[in-house]
GROMACS .gro file of C-alpha atoms in nm:
model
  375
    1MET     CA    1  -1.851  -8.352  -7.427
    2ASN     CA    2  -1.741  -8.636  -7.214
    3GLU     CA    3  -1.885  -8.726  -6.869
    4GLN     CA    4  -1.566  -8.628  -6.700
    5ASP     CA    5  -1.562  -8.260  -6.825
    6ILE     CA    6  -1.932  -8.226  -6.752
    7TYR     CA    7  -1.837  -8.343  -6.384
    8TYR     CA    8  -1.566  -8.083  -6.352
    9THR     CA    9  -1.789  -7.827  -6.526
   10ILE     CA   10  -2.074  -7.867  -6.274
   11ALA     CA   11  -1.821  -7.847  -5.997
   12LEU     CA   12  -1.688  -7.530  -6.151
   13THR     CA   13  -2.034  -7.364  -6.104
   14ARG     CA   14  -2.002  -7.437  -5.721
   15MET     CA   15  -1.640  -7.278  -5.716
   16THR     CA   16  -1.790  -6.935  -5.851
   17GLY     CA   17  -2.116  -6.930  -5.694
   18PHE     CA   18  -2.358  -6.698  -5.886
   19ASN     CA   19  -2.059  -6.500  -6.047
   20PHE     CA   20  -2.173  -6.605  -6.386
   21GLN     CA   21  -1.919  -6.394  -6.585
   22THR     CA   22  -1.623  -6.536  -6.399
   23ALA     CA   23  -1.740  -6.883  -6.436
   24LEU     CA   24  -1.785  -6.804  -6.812
   25LEU     CA   25  -1.444  -6.636  -6.850
   26LEU     CA   26  -1.251  -6.932  -6.674
   27TYR     CA   27  -1.438  -7.189  -6.879
   28GLN     CA   28  -1.368  -6.998  -7.219
   29GLN     CA   29  -1.013  -6.903  -7.160
   30LEU     CA   30  -0.914  -7.257  -7.038
   31GLY     CA   31  -1.130  -7.463  -7.260
   32GLY     CA   32  -1.364  -7.642  -7.016
   33GLY     CA   33  -1.408  -7.727  -6.657
   34GLN     CA   34  -1.152  -7.998  -6.641
   35ALA     CA   35  -0.890  -7.768  -6.755
   36VAL     CA   36  -0.979  -7.510  -6.480
   37TYR     CA   37  -0.920  -7.798  -6.236
   38GLU     CA   38  -0.600  -7.909  -6.379
   39HIS     CA   39  -0.463  -7.549  -6.343
   40ARG     CA   40  -0.619  -7.498  -5.998
   41ASN     CA   41  -0.268  -7.441  -5.841
   42ASP     CA   42  -0.118  -7.235  -6.105
   43ILE     CA   43  -0.420  -7.051  -6.241
   44ARG     CA   44  -0.222  -6.723  -6.227
   45ASP     CA   45   0.032  -6.862  -6.458
   46VAL     CA   46  -0.227  -6.905  -6.728
   47LEU     CA   47  -0.445  -6.630  -6.636
   48PRO     CA   48  -0.225  -6.350  -6.509
   49ASP     CA   49  -0.539  -6.125  -6.457
   50CYS     CA   50  -0.693  -6.361  -6.220
   51SER     CA   51  -0.744  -6.209  -5.880
   52PRO     CA   52  -0.539  -6.333  -5.577
   53ARG     CA   53  -0.868  -6.428  -5.404
   54LEU     CA   54  -1.018  -6.604  -5.685
   55ALA     CA   55  -0.686  -6.804  -5.738
   56GLU     CA   56  -0.680  -6.900  -5.378
   57ALA     CA   57  -1.065  -6.995  -5.384
   58LEU     CA   58  -0.995  -7.213  -5.690
   59LYS     CA   59  -0.747  -7.445  -5.496
   60ASP     CA   60  -0.983  -7.654  -5.293
   61TRP     CA   61  -1.246  -7.840  -5.501
   62SER     CA   62  -1.334  -8.112  -5.245
   63LEU     CA   63  -1.692  -8.000  -5.162
   64PRO     CA   64  -1.783  -7.902  -5.522
   65LEU     CA   65  -1.661  -8.243  -5.669
   66ALA     CA   66  -1.863  -8.411  -5.402
   67ARG     CA   67  -2.161  -8.212  -5.495
   68ALA     CA   68  -2.109  -8.260  -5.867
   69ALA     CA   69  -2.074  -8.649  -5.814
   70GLN     CA   70  -2.414  -8.628  -5.633
   71GLU     CA   71  -2.562  -8.429  -5.928
   72MET     CA   72  -2.424  -8.669  -6.190
   73ALA     CA   73  -2.592  -8.959  -6.012
   74PHE     CA   74  -2.928  -8.767  -6.021
   75ILE     CA   75  -2.876  -8.684  -6.380
   76GLU     CA   76  -2.829  -9.053  -6.471
   77LYS     CA   77  -3.121  -9.172  -6.285
   78HIS     CA   78  -3.358  -8.922  -6.424
   79HIS     CA   79  -3.223  -8.929  -6.779
   80ILE     CA   80  -3.160  -8.536  -6.763
   81GLN     CA   81  -2.966  -8.378  -7.047
   82VAL     CA   82  -2.672  -8.183  -6.963
   83LEU     CA   83  -2.589  -7.891  -7.201
   84CYS     CA   84  -2.257  -7.722  -7.147
   85TYR     CA   85  -2.158  -7.399  -7.286
   86GLY     CA   86  -2.026  -7.488  -7.660
   87ASP     CA   87  -2.246  -7.782  -7.698
   88SER     CA   88  -2.416  -7.818  -8.028
   89ARG     CA   89  -2.735  -7.850  -7.832
   90TYR     CA   90  -2.666  -7.561  -7.600
   91PRO     CA   91  -2.893  -7.250  -7.695
   92VAL     CA   92  -2.655  -7.062  -7.942
   93ARG     CA   93  -2.811  -6.707  -7.876
   94LEU     CA   94  -2.704  -6.771  -7.499
   95THR     CA   95  -2.343  -6.765  -7.621
   96GLU     CA   96  -2.374  -6.408  -7.716
   97CYS     CA   97  -2.448  -6.303  -7.349
   98ALA     CA   98  -2.167  -6.229  -7.111
   99ASP     CA   99  -2.326  -6.381  -6.809
  100ALA     CA  100  -2.441  -6.706  -6.996
  101PRO     CA  101  -2.462  -7.026  -6.773
  102ILE     CA  102  -2.191  -7.274  -6.833
  103VAL     CA  103  -2.416  -7.562  -6.763
  104LEU     CA  104  -2.803  -7.611  -6.837
  105PHE     CA  105  -2.996  -7.903  -6.730
  106TYR     CA  106  -3.281  -7.987  -6.966
  107MET     CA  107  -3.566  -8.258  -6.999
  108GLY     CA  108  -3.749  -8.247  -7.322
  109THR     CA  109  -3.730  -8.263  -7.705
  110ALA     CA  110  -3.701  -7.903  -7.821
  111ASP     CA  111  -3.442  -7.766  -8.060
  112PHE     CA  112  -3.325  -7.436  -7.883
  113ASN     CA  113  -3.136  -7.325  -8.204
  114ARG     CA  114  -3.434  -7.339  -8.461
  115GLN     CA  115  -3.501  -7.047  -8.685
  116HIS     CA  116  -3.747  -6.861  -8.455
  117VAL     CA  117  -3.729  -6.826  -8.087
  118ILE     CA  118  -3.959  -6.571  -7.880
  119ASN     CA  119  -4.060  -6.536  -7.524
  120ILE     CA  120  -4.379  -6.438  -7.381
  121VAL     CA  121  -4.378  -6.271  -7.025
  122GLY     CA  122  -4.586  -6.051  -6.800
  123THR     CA  123  -4.773  -6.043  -6.486
  124ARG     CA  124  -4.862  -6.333  -6.262
  125ARG     CA  125  -5.226  -6.170  -6.223
  126CYS     CA  126  -5.311  -6.159  -6.596
  127THR     CA  127  -5.653  -6.051  -6.696
  128THR     CA  128  -5.899  -6.181  -6.952
  129TYR     CA  129  -5.757  -5.919  -7.187
  130GLY     CA  130  -5.406  -6.080  -7.154
  131GLN     CA  131  -5.527  -6.423  -7.217
  132ASP     CA  132  -5.701  -6.307  -7.519
  133ILE     CA  133  -5.407  -6.139  -7.663
  134ILE     CA  134  -5.177  -6.455  -7.614
  135ARG     CA  135  -5.452  -6.690  -7.773
  136ARG     CA  136  -5.485  -6.458  -8.074
  137LEU     CA  137  -5.121  -6.401  -8.098
  138LEU     CA  138  -5.021  -6.761  -8.122
  139SER     CA  139  -5.313  -6.869  -8.322
  140ASP     CA  140  -5.230  -6.612  -8.601
  141LEU     CA  141  -4.856  -6.689  -8.552
  142ARG     CA  142  -4.928  -7.040  -8.637
  143GLN     CA  143  -5.067  -6.953  -8.975
  144SER     CA  144  -4.756  -6.719  -9.102
  145VAL     CA  145  -4.453  -6.867  -8.902
  146PRO     CA  146  -4.535  -7.227  -8.771
  147ASP     CA  147  -4.180  -7.325  -8.662
  148VAL     CA  148  -4.163  -7.098  -8.368
  149LEU     CA  149  -4.021  -7.213  -8.039
  150VAL     CA  150  -4.230  -7.016  -7.745
  151VAL     CA  151  -4.038  -6.954  -7.404
  152SER     CA  152  -4.167  -6.858  -7.074
  153GLY     CA  153  -4.108  -6.918  -6.699
  154LEU     CA  154  -4.398  -7.163  -6.617
  155ALA     CA  155  -4.526  -6.910  -6.337
  156TYR     CA  156  -4.868  -6.811  -6.273
  157GLY     CA  157  -5.037  -6.569  -6.523
  158ILE     CA  158  -4.915  -6.484  -6.846
  159ASP     CA  159  -4.636  -6.745  -6.843
  160ILE     CA  160  -4.855  -7.070  -6.811
  161CYS     CA  161  -5.096  -6.906  -7.038
  162ALA     CA  162  -4.834  -6.885  -7.298
  163HIS     CA  163  -4.723  -7.249  -7.252
  164ARG     CA  164  -5.081  -7.381  -7.265
  165GLN     CA  165  -5.184  -7.172  -7.569
  166ALA     CA  166  -4.847  -7.260  -7.738
  167LEU     CA  167  -4.944  -7.639  -7.683
  168ASP     CA  168  -5.281  -7.582  -7.814
  169ASN     CA  169  -5.146  -7.413  -8.121
  170GLY     CA  170  -4.903  -7.696  -8.195
  171PHE     CA  171  -4.581  -7.500  -8.110
  172ASP     CA  172  -4.302  -7.645  -7.888
  173THR     CA  173  -4.273  -7.459  -7.572
  174VAL     CA  174  -4.000  -7.449  -7.305
  175GLY     CA  175  -4.047  -7.335  -6.943
  176VAL     CA  176  -3.710  -7.191  -6.776
  177LEU     CA  177  -3.720  -7.282  -6.416
  178ALA     CA  178  -3.576  -7.108  -6.104
  179HIS     CA  179  -3.489  -7.437  -5.934
  180GLY     CA  180  -3.357  -7.784  -6.002
  181LEU     CA  181  -3.543  -8.062  -6.207
  182ASP     CA  182  -3.613  -8.282  -5.879
  183GLU     CA  183  -3.941  -8.041  -5.805
  184LEU     CA  184  -4.164  -7.821  -5.991
  185TYR     CA  185  -4.296  -7.464  -5.892
  186PRO     CA  186  -4.579  -7.408  -5.873
  187PRO     CA  187  -4.714  -7.754  -5.824
  188ARG     CA  188  -5.030  -7.688  -5.987
  189HIS     CA  189  -4.887  -7.647  -6.323
  190ARG     CA  190  -4.745  -8.026  -6.323
  191ASP     CA  191  -4.990  -8.130  -6.575
  192THR     CA  192  -4.898  -7.865  -6.820
  193ALA     CA  193  -4.512  -7.933  -6.751
  194LYS     CA  194  -4.575  -8.304  -6.838
  195GLN     CA  195  -4.732  -8.231  -7.170
  196MET     CA  196  -4.432  -7.990  -7.233
  197LEU     CA  197  -4.171  -8.264  -7.196
  198THR     CA  198  -4.292  -8.406  -7.531
  199LYS     CA  199  -4.355  -8.079  -7.704
  200GLY     CA  200  -4.060  -7.853  -7.566
  201GLY     CA  201  -3.955  -7.918  -7.225
  202LEU     CA  202  -3.807  -7.775  -6.896
  203LEU     CA  203  -3.466  -7.612  -6.875
  204THR     CA  204  -3.280  -7.486  -6.574
  205GLU     CA  205  -2.931  -7.377  -6.473
  206TYR     CA  206  -2.998  -7.505  -6.106
  207MET     CA  207  -2.888  -7.835  -5.968
  208SER     CA  208  -3.133  -8.056  -5.771
  209GLU     CA  209  -3.207  -7.962  -5.421
  210SER     CA  210  -3.152  -7.605  -5.482
  211HIS     CA  211  -3.345  -7.354  -5.259
  212ILE     CA  212  -3.618  -7.166  -5.424
  213ASP     CA  213  -3.571  -6.808  -5.338
  214LYS     CA  214  -3.693  -6.473  -5.489
  215GLN     CA  215  -3.331  -6.409  -5.651
  216ASN     CA  216  -3.351  -6.731  -5.847
  217PHE     CA  217  -3.637  -6.599  -6.049
  218VAL     CA  218  -3.463  -6.282  -6.127
  219ARG     CA  219  -3.160  -6.472  -6.260
  220ARG     CA  220  -3.348  -6.710  -6.463
  221ASN     CA  221  -3.495  -6.420  -6.656
  222ARG     CA  222  -3.148  -6.348  -6.823
  223ILE     CA  223  -3.177  -6.709  -6.975
  224VAL     CA  224  -3.553  -6.640  -7.098
  225ALA     CA  225  -3.415  -6.307  -7.261
  226GLY     CA  226  -3.071  -6.449  -7.395
  227MET     CA  227  -3.203  -6.748  -7.568
  228CYS     CA  228  -3.474  -6.572  -7.757
  229ASP     CA  229  -3.476  -6.347  -8.077
  230ALA     CA  230  -3.757  -6.131  -7.917
  231THR     CA  231  -3.928  -6.061  -7.572
  232ILE     CA  232  -4.292  -6.005  -7.581
  233LEU     CA  233  -4.451  -5.838  -7.283
  234VAL     CA  234  -4.815  -5.893  -7.265
  235GLU     CA  235  -4.948  -5.735  -6.938
  236SER     CA  236  -4.746  -5.603  -6.658
  237ALA     CA  237  -4.800  -5.364  -6.352
  238SER     CA  238  -4.548  -5.066  -6.313
  239LYS     CA  239  -4.301  -5.309  -6.166
  240GLY     CA  240  -4.259  -5.686  -6.225
  241GLY     CA  241  -4.059  -5.962  -6.356
  242GLY     CA  242  -4.155  -5.927  -6.699
  243LEU     CA  243  -4.022  -5.573  -6.705
  244ILE     CA  244  -3.691  -5.713  -6.583
  245THR     CA  245  -3.695  -5.963  -6.871
  246CYS     CA  246  -3.734  -5.661  -7.102
  247SER     CA  247  -3.465  -5.471  -6.957
  248ILE     CA  248  -3.219  -5.771  -6.996
  249ALA     CA  249  -3.342  -5.845  -7.328
  250GLN     CA  250  -3.258  -5.471  -7.422
  251ASP     CA  251  -2.908  -5.512  -7.294
  252TYR     CA  252  -2.825  -5.815  -7.507
  253GLY     CA  253  -2.954  -5.629  -7.809
  254ARG     CA  254  -3.277  -5.827  -7.850
  255ALA     CA  255  -3.593  -5.713  -7.988
  256VAL     CA  256  -3.859  -5.625  -7.708
  257PHE     CA  257  -4.222  -5.582  -7.801
  258ALA     CA  258  -4.535  -5.484  -7.572
  259PHE     CA  259  -4.900  -5.505  -7.628
  260PRO     CA  260  -5.068  -5.162  -7.505
  261GLY     CA  261  -5.351  -5.170  -7.272
  262PRO     CA  262  -5.620  -4.953  -7.142
  263VAL     CA  263  -5.488  -4.631  -6.978
  264GLY     CA  264  -5.526  -4.655  -6.594
  265ALA     CA  265  -5.566  -5.035  -6.599
  266ALA     CA  266  -5.316  -5.159  -6.334
  267TYR     CA  267  -5.183  -5.458  -6.537
  268SER     CA  268  -5.113  -5.240  -6.849
  269GLU     CA  269  -4.930  -4.964  -6.678
  270GLY     CA  270  -4.598  -5.122  -6.727
  271CYS     CA  271  -4.666  -5.209  -7.091
  272ASN     CA  272  -4.769  -4.845  -7.165
  273ASN     CA  273  -4.492  -4.696  -6.979
  274LEU     CA  274  -4.217  -4.906  -7.156
  275ILE     CA  275  -4.378  -4.819  -7.500
  276ARG     CA  276  -4.387  -4.455  -7.375
  277ASP     CA  277  -4.016  -4.452  -7.290
  278ASN     CA  278  -3.920  -4.636  -7.601
  279GLY     CA  279  -3.804  -4.953  -7.433
  280ALA     CA  280  -4.034  -5.164  -7.640
  281GLN     CA  281  -4.209  -5.158  -7.994
  282LEU     CA  282  -4.581  -5.137  -7.964
  283ILE     CA  283  -4.742  -5.436  -8.125
  284THR     CA  284  -5.118  -5.534  -8.162
  285GLY     CA  285  -5.083  -5.885  -8.299
  286ALA     CA  286  -4.866  -6.135  -8.490
  287ALA     CA  287  -4.852  -5.936  -8.823
  288ASP     CA  288  -4.676  -5.659  -8.625
  289LEU     CA  289  -4.429  -5.910  -8.486
  290VAL     CA  290  -4.355  -6.075  -8.820
  291ASN     CA  291  -4.301  -5.745  -8.993
  292ALA     CA  292  -4.073  -5.604  -8.720
  293MET     CA  293  -3.874  -5.928  -8.705
  294GLY     CA  294  -3.835  -5.950  -9.074
  295TRP     CA  295  -4.010  -6.279  -9.097
  296GLN     CA  296  -4.231  -6.185  -9.391
  297ASN     CA  297  -4.045  -6.436  -9.621
  298VAL     CA  298  -4.126  -6.700  -9.407
  299ALA     CA  299  -4.488  -6.605  -9.383
  300ARG     CA  300  -4.519  -6.560  -9.758
  301LEU     CA  301  -4.374  -6.920  -9.811
  302GLN     CA  302  -4.610  -7.052  -9.575
  303GLN     CA  303  -4.909  -6.882  -9.757
  304ALA     CA  304  -4.757  -7.021 -10.085
  305LYS     CA  305  -4.752  -7.368  -9.951
  306SER     CA  306  -5.100  -7.346  -9.805
  307GLU     CA  307  -5.216  -7.246 -10.158
  308GLY     CA  308  -5.053  -7.509 -10.332
  309ILE     CA  309  -4.793  -7.281 -10.502
  310GLU     CA  310  -4.478  -7.464 -10.596
  311ARG     CA  311  -4.134  -7.348 -10.528
  312SER     CA  312  -4.067  -7.303 -10.906
  313LEU     CA  313  -4.263  -6.974 -10.883
  314PHE     CA  314  -3.961  -6.814 -10.684
  315PRO     CA  315  -3.685  -6.620 -10.883
  316ALA     CA  316  -3.452  -6.811 -11.094
  317LEU     CA  317  -3.133  -6.888 -10.911
  318THR     CA  318  -2.769  -6.831 -11.054
  319ASP     CA  319  -2.533  -7.132 -11.079
  320ASP     CA  320  -2.354  -7.010 -10.760
  321GLU     CA  321  -2.680  -6.955 -10.571
  322ARG     CA  322  -2.772  -7.319 -10.659
  323LEU     CA  323  -2.454  -7.425 -10.517
  324VAL     CA  324  -2.549  -7.271 -10.194
  325VAL     CA  325  -2.892  -7.408 -10.175
  326GLN     CA  326  -2.763  -7.754 -10.257
  327ALA     CA  327  -2.523  -7.745  -9.972
  328LEU     CA  328  -2.792  -7.633  -9.717
  329ASP     CA  329  -3.029  -7.883  -9.848
  330THR     CA  330  -2.781  -8.167  -9.824
  331ASP     CA  331  -2.617  -8.098  -9.492
  332GLY     CA  332  -2.864  -7.854  -9.304
  333ASP     CA  333  -2.798  -7.533  -9.151
  334GLN     CA  334  -2.449  -7.409  -9.192
  335GLN     CA  335  -2.225  -7.141  -9.075
  336LEU     CA  336  -2.073  -6.891  -9.347
  337ASN     CA  337  -1.704  -7.047  -9.318
  338ILE     CA  338  -1.840  -7.390  -9.378
  339LEU     CA  339  -2.051  -7.288  -9.670
  340ALA     CA  340  -1.756  -7.125  -9.822
  341VAL     CA  341  -1.551  -7.440  -9.791
  342LYS     CA  342  -1.831  -7.667  -9.925
  343THR     CA  343  -1.920  -7.450 -10.220
  344ASN     CA  344  -1.556  -7.337 -10.309
  345ILE     CA  345  -1.681  -6.959 -10.314
  346PRO     CA  346  -1.481  -6.685 -10.151
  347ILE     CA  347  -1.628  -6.555  -9.842
  348GLY     CA  348  -1.682  -6.197 -10.001
  349SER     CA  349  -1.878  -6.331 -10.286
  350LEU     CA  350  -2.063  -6.584 -10.059
  351THR     CA  351  -2.178  -6.304  -9.835
  352ALA     CA  352  -2.329  -6.130 -10.131
  353LEU     CA  353  -2.500  -6.441 -10.265
  354LEU     CA  354  -2.635  -6.516  -9.937
  355PHE     CA  355  -2.787  -6.176  -9.904
  356GLN     CA  356  -2.960  -6.210 -10.256
  357LEU     CA  357  -3.096  -6.563 -10.160
  358GLU     CA  358  -3.227  -6.389  -9.832
  359MET     CA  359  -3.409  -6.119 -10.042
  360LYS     CA  360  -3.542  -6.392 -10.298
  361GLY     CA  361  -3.697  -6.570  -9.980
  362VAL     CA  362  -3.495  -6.880 -10.028
  363ILE     CA  363  -3.280  -6.861  -9.711
  364GLN     CA  364  -3.310  -6.724  -9.363
  365PRO     CA  365  -3.005  -6.602  -9.140
  366LEU     CA  366  -3.007  -6.753  -8.800
  367ALA     CA  367  -2.823  -6.643  -8.482
  368GLY     CA  368  -2.465  -6.715  -8.450
  369GLY     CA  369  -2.381  -6.653  -8.834
  370THR     CA  370  -2.578  -6.959  -8.947
  371TYR     CA  371  -2.802  -6.998  -9.251
  372HIS     CA  372  -3.104  -7.189  -9.311
  373LEU     CA  373  -3.279  -7.324  -9.618
  374LEU     CA  374  -3.656  -7.236  -9.628
  375LYS     CA  375  -3.823  -7.540  -9.764
   0.00000   0.00000   0.00000
């Protein structure tokens, strides 16, 4: 995406405030921020369902464009990556969410669209019990499914423990912030955040000079939930931000897991209640997560590699299956329609082949209808 469209897309976020669905609808239906600007005076001609109030509000872009210009200067000065909705680097899982942000600001090195992405959330007052759970979970997960991106909110308690344990175990980890990239809250996590810039990064939908208010933290939870395959609640009181993230993840159709805790323990009450009410699946460790998510093939392949077992021990492939494998090996992850063109296999037949390859532990389906070759 060119700078001009980024400029207008940033301005569009100021036009619609925190009405995420409206911003996304305008962006999708007109094809970008610049297109919305170009139709500012005839918006109802191209979008008949646009309300008179919104149509009127979209006419004057002077202040939003001035603010966008200021932000563009900040972005250039600090080498910030701008990920607009639909960009190849934008978290593809978020595009499945009706209130996805149309712009994200990012500093770091992570691939948001890798095969496995989880978030770990919970109380800001985690106990030794919660810390031990995270340490064991990520240590064991590293042995079975090493290519996992760990997401959290860089807050006190469970969040920062998840980030630090992820770093200690060699995982990339991303902190989703409730403010712009011109500051860091809480400040005492700055050293960890600096480490994350080369092993994950910092992501936000907020521009610089944004006010840090309570509602921002609730809004950012939808990004934490939406960009991940699974939400894992470690410890939570009967109310808290982690439970909000779990609720959002449920609404998005994502997997939700919770670790149980001692009956009567204040910071296990939220987890236990969620499990009791069928809001989360009970897990006790990495093996439960791997089995529930269907990641056993990855775990078996990792075990085979560690034991020096060659790929030739996998089941023999048909000629058409080899075509699919060769296409994925040559060009990387691909969507179904692209694979059909490259292999010259009809989509109906290709779907069955892909299923067989998944059963053989050769490929893995990703979010957004993309397929990944397990090497």
